[in-house]
PDB file of C-alpha atoms in Angstrom:
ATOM      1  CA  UNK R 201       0.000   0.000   0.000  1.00 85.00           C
ATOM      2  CA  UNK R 202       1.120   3.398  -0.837  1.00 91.00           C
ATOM      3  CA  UNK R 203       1.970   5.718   1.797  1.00 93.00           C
ATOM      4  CA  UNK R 204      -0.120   8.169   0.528  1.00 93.00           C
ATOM      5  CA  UNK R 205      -3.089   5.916   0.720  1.00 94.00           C
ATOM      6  CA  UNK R 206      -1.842   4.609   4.579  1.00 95.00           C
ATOM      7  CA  UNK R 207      -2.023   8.269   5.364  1.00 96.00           C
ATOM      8  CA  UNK R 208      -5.565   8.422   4.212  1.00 95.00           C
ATOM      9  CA  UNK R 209      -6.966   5.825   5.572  1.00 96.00           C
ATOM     10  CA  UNK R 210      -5.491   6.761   8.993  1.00 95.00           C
ATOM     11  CA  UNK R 211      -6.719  10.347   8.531  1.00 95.00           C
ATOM     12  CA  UNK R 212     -10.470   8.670   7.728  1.00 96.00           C
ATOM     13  CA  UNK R 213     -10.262   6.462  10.932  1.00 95.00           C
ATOM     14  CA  UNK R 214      -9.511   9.272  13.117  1.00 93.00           C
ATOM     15  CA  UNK R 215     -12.226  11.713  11.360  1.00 93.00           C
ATOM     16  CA  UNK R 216     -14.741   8.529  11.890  1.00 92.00           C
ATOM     17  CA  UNK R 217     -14.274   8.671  15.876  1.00 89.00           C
ATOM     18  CA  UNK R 218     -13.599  12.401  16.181  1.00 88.00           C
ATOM     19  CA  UNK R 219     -17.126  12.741  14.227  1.00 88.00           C
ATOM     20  CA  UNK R 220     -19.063  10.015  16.122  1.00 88.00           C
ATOM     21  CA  UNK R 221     -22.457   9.975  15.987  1.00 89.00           C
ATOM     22  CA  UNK R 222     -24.631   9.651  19.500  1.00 90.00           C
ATOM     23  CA  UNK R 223     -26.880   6.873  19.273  1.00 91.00           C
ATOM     24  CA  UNK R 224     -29.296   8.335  22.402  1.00 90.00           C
ATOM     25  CA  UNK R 225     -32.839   6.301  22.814  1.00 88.00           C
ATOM     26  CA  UNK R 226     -32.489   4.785  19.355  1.00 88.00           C
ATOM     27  CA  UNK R 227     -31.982   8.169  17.399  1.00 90.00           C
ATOM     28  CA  UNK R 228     -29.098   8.623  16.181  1.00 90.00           C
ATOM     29  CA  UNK R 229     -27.320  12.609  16.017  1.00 89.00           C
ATOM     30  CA  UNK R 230     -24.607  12.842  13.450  1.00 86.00           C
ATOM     31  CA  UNK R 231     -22.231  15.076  14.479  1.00 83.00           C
ATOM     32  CA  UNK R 232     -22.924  18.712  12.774  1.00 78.00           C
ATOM     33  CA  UNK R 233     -24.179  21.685  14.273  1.00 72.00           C
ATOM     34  CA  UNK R 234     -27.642  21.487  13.653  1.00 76.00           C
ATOM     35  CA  UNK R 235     -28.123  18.023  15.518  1.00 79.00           C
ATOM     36  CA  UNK R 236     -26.837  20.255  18.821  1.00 82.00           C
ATOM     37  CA  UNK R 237     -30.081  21.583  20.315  1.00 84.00           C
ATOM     38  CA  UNK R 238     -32.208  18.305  19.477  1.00 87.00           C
ATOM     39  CA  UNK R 239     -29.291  16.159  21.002  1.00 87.00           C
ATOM     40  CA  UNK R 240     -29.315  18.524  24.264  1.00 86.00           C
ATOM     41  CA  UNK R 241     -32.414  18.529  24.815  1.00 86.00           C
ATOM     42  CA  UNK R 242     -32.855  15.064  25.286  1.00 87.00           C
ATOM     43  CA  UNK R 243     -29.826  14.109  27.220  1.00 86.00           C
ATOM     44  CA  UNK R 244     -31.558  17.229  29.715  1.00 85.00           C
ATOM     45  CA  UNK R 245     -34.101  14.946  31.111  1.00 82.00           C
ATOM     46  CA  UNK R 246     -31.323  12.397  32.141  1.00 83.00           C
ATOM     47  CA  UNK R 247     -29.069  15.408  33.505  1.00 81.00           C
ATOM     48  CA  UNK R 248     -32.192  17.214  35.740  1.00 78.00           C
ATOM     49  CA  UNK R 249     -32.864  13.532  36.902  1.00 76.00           C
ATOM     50  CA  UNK R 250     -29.451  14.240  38.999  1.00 70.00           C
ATOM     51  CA  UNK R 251     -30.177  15.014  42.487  1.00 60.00           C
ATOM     52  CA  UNK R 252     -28.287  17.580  44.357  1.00 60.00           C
ATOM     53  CA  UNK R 253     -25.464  18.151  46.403  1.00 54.00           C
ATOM     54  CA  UNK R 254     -26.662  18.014  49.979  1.00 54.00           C
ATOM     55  CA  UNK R 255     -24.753  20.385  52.403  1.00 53.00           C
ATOM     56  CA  UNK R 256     -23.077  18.928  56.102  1.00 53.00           C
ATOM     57  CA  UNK R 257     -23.591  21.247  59.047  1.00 51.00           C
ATOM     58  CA  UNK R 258     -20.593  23.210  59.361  1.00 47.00           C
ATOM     59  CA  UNK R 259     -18.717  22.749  56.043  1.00 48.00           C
ATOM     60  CA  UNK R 260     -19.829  22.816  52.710  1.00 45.00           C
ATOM     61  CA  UNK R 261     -19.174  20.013  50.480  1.00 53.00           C
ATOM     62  CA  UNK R 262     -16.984  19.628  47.550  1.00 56.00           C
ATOM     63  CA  UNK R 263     -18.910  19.945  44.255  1.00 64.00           C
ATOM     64  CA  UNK R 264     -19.373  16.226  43.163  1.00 73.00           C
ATOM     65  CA  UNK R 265     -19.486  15.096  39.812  1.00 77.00           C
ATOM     66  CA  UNK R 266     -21.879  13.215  37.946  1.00 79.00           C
ATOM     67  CA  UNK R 267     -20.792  10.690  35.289  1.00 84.00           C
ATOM     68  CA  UNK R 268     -23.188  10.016  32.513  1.00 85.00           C
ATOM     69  CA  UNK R 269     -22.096   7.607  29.552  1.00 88.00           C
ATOM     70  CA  UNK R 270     -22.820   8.516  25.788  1.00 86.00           C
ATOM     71  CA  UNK R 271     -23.086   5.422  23.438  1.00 91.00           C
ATOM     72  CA  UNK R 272     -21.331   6.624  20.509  1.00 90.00           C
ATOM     73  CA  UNK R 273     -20.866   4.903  16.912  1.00 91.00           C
ATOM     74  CA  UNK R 274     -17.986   5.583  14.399  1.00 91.00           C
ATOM     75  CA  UNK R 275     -19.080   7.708  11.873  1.00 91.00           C
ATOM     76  CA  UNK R 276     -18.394   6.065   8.642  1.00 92.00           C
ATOM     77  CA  UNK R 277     -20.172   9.070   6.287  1.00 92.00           C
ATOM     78  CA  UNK R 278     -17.211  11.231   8.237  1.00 91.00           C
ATOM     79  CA  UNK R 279     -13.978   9.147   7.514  1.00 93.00           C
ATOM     80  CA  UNK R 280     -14.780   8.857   4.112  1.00 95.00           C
ATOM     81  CA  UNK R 281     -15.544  12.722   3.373  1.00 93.00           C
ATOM     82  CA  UNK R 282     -11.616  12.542   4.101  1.00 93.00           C
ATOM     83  CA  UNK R 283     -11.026   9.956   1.016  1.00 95.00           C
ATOM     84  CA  UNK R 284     -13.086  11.820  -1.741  1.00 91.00           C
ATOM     85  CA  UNK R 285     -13.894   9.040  -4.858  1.00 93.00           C
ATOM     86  CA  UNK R 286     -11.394   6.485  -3.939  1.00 94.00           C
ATOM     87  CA  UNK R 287     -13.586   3.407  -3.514  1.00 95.00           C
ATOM     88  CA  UNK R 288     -11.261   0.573  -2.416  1.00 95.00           C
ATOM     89  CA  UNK R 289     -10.144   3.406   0.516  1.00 96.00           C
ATOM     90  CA  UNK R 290     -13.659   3.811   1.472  1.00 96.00           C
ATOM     91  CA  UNK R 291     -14.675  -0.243   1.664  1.00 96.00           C
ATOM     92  CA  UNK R 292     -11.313  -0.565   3.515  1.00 96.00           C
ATOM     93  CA  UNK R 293     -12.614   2.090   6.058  1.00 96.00           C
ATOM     94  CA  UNK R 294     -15.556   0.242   6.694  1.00 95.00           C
ATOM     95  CA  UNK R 295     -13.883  -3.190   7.309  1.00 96.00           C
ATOM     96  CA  UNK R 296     -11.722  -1.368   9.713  1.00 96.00           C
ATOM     97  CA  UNK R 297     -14.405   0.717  11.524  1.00 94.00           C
ATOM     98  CA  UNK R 298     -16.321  -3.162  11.565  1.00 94.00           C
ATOM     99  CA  UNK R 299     -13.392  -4.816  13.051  1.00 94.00           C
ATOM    100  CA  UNK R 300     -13.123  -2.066  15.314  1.00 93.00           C
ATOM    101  CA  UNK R 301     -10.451   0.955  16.568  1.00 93.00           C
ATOM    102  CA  UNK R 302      -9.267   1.784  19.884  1.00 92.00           C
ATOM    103  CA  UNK R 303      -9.317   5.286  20.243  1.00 89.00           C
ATOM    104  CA  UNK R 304      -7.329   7.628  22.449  1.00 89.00           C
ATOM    105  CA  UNK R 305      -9.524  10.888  23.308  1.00 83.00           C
ATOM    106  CA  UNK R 306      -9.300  14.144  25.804  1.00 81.00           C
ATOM    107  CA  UNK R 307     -12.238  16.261  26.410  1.00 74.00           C
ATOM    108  CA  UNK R 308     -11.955  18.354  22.872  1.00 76.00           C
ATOM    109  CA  UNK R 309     -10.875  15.538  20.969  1.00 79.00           C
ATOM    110  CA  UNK R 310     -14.339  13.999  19.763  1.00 78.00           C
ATOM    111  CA  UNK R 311     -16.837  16.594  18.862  1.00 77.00           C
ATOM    112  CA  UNK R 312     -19.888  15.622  20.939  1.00 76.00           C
ATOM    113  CA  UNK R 313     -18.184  14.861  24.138  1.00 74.00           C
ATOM    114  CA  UNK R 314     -16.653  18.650  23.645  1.00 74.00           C
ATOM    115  CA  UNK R 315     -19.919  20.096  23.089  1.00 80.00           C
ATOM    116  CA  UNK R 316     -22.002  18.676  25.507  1.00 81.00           C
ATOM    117  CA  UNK R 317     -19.341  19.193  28.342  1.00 78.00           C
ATOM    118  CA  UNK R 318     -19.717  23.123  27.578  1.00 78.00           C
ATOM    119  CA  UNK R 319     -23.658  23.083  27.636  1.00 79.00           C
ATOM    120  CA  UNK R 320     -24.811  25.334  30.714  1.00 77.00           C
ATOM    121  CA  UNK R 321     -27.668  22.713  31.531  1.00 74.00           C
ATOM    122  CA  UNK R 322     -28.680  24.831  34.065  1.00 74.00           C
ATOM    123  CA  UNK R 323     -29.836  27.816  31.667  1.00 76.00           C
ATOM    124  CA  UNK R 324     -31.040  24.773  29.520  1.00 76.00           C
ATOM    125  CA  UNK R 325     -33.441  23.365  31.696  1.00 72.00           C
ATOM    126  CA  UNK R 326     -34.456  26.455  33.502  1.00 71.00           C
ATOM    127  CA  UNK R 327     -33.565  25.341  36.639  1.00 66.00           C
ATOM    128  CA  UNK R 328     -31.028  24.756  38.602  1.00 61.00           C
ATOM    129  CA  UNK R 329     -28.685  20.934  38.131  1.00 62.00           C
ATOM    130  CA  UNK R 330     -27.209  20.275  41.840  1.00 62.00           C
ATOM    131  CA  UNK R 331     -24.131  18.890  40.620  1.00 67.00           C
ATOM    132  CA  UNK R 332     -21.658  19.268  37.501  1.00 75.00           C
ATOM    133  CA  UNK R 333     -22.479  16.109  34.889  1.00 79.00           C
ATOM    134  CA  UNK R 334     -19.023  15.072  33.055  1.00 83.00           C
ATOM    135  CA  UNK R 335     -19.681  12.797  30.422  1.00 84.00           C
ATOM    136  CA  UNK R 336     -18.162   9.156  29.111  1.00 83.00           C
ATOM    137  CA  UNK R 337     -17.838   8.241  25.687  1.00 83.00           C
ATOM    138  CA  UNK R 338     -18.959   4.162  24.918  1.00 88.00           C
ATOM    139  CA  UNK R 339     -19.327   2.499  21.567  1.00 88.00           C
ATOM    140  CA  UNK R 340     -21.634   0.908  20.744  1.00 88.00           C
ATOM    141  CA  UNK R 341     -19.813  -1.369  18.014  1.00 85.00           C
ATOM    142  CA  UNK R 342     -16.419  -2.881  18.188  1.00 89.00           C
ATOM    143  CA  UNK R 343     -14.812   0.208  18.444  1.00 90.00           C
ATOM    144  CA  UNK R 344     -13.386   1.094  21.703  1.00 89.00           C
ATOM    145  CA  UNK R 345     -12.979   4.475  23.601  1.00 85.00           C
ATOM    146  CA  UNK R 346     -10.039   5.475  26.193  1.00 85.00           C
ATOM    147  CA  UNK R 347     -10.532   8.609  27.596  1.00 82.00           C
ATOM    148  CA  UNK R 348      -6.563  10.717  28.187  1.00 83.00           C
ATOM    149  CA  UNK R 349      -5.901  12.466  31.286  1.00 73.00           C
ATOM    150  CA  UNK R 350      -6.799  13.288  34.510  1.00 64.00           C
TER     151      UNK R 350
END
């Protein structure tokens, strides 16, 4: 395989996860700006079902965080916007996104996790959320997600 085409094909598996669609009560949101506001919305009834932070006589408790998990998918339309017409890249794409990838992520690394984590859910659901919600990214195929840092 040509270098060029290795290069490709790596740049179309990492556009694939950075792109990765939320599959959220069987709908799924592609990643693009005008799938934001739906998507929000209905992760907010799972993020105001968060109770708050109760308060100890005397000293006031450390914010706690709540962990929710999105089930994400590979986006396979996304990898191969990186290969243009090159057919035998694209069908390799796919047998590599259906075999599966591990991927490495930090918080601004995969475009929904990045979004959603700067939603002020708060303002959202007119209310007020007791405790900060950090999210989890989880595929839902073969693919694999390892989130970097602290």
């Amino acid at each position: 395989m040509a270098p060029t085409d290795m290069a490709l094909i790596a740049s179309a598996v990492v556009q694939a996860g950075r792109c990765a669609a939320v599959v959220y009560d069987g709908v799924e949101y592609e990643c693009t700006p005008d799938n934001q506001e739906p998507l929000s919305a209905a992760i907010l009834r799972e993020v105001q079902q968060v109770e708050p932070t109760t308060e100890r006589k005397g000293k006031a408790t450390e914010e706690e965080v709540v962990n929710l998990t999105l089930p994400i998918k590979a986006s396979q339309l996304a990898g191969e916007s990186v290969l243009g017409k090159r057919k035998d890249l694209k069908t390799m794409l796919s047998d590599i996104l259906a075999e599966g990838v591990e991927y490495f992520y930090t918080t601004t690394d995969i475009g929904w996790h990045w979004s959603l984590e700067c939603v002020n859910w708060a303002t959202l659901g007119e209310g007020s959320v007791g405790r900060r919600v950090k999210f989890a990214l989880s595929f839902v195929d073969n693919s694999e997600a390892n989130e970097l840092g602290p």
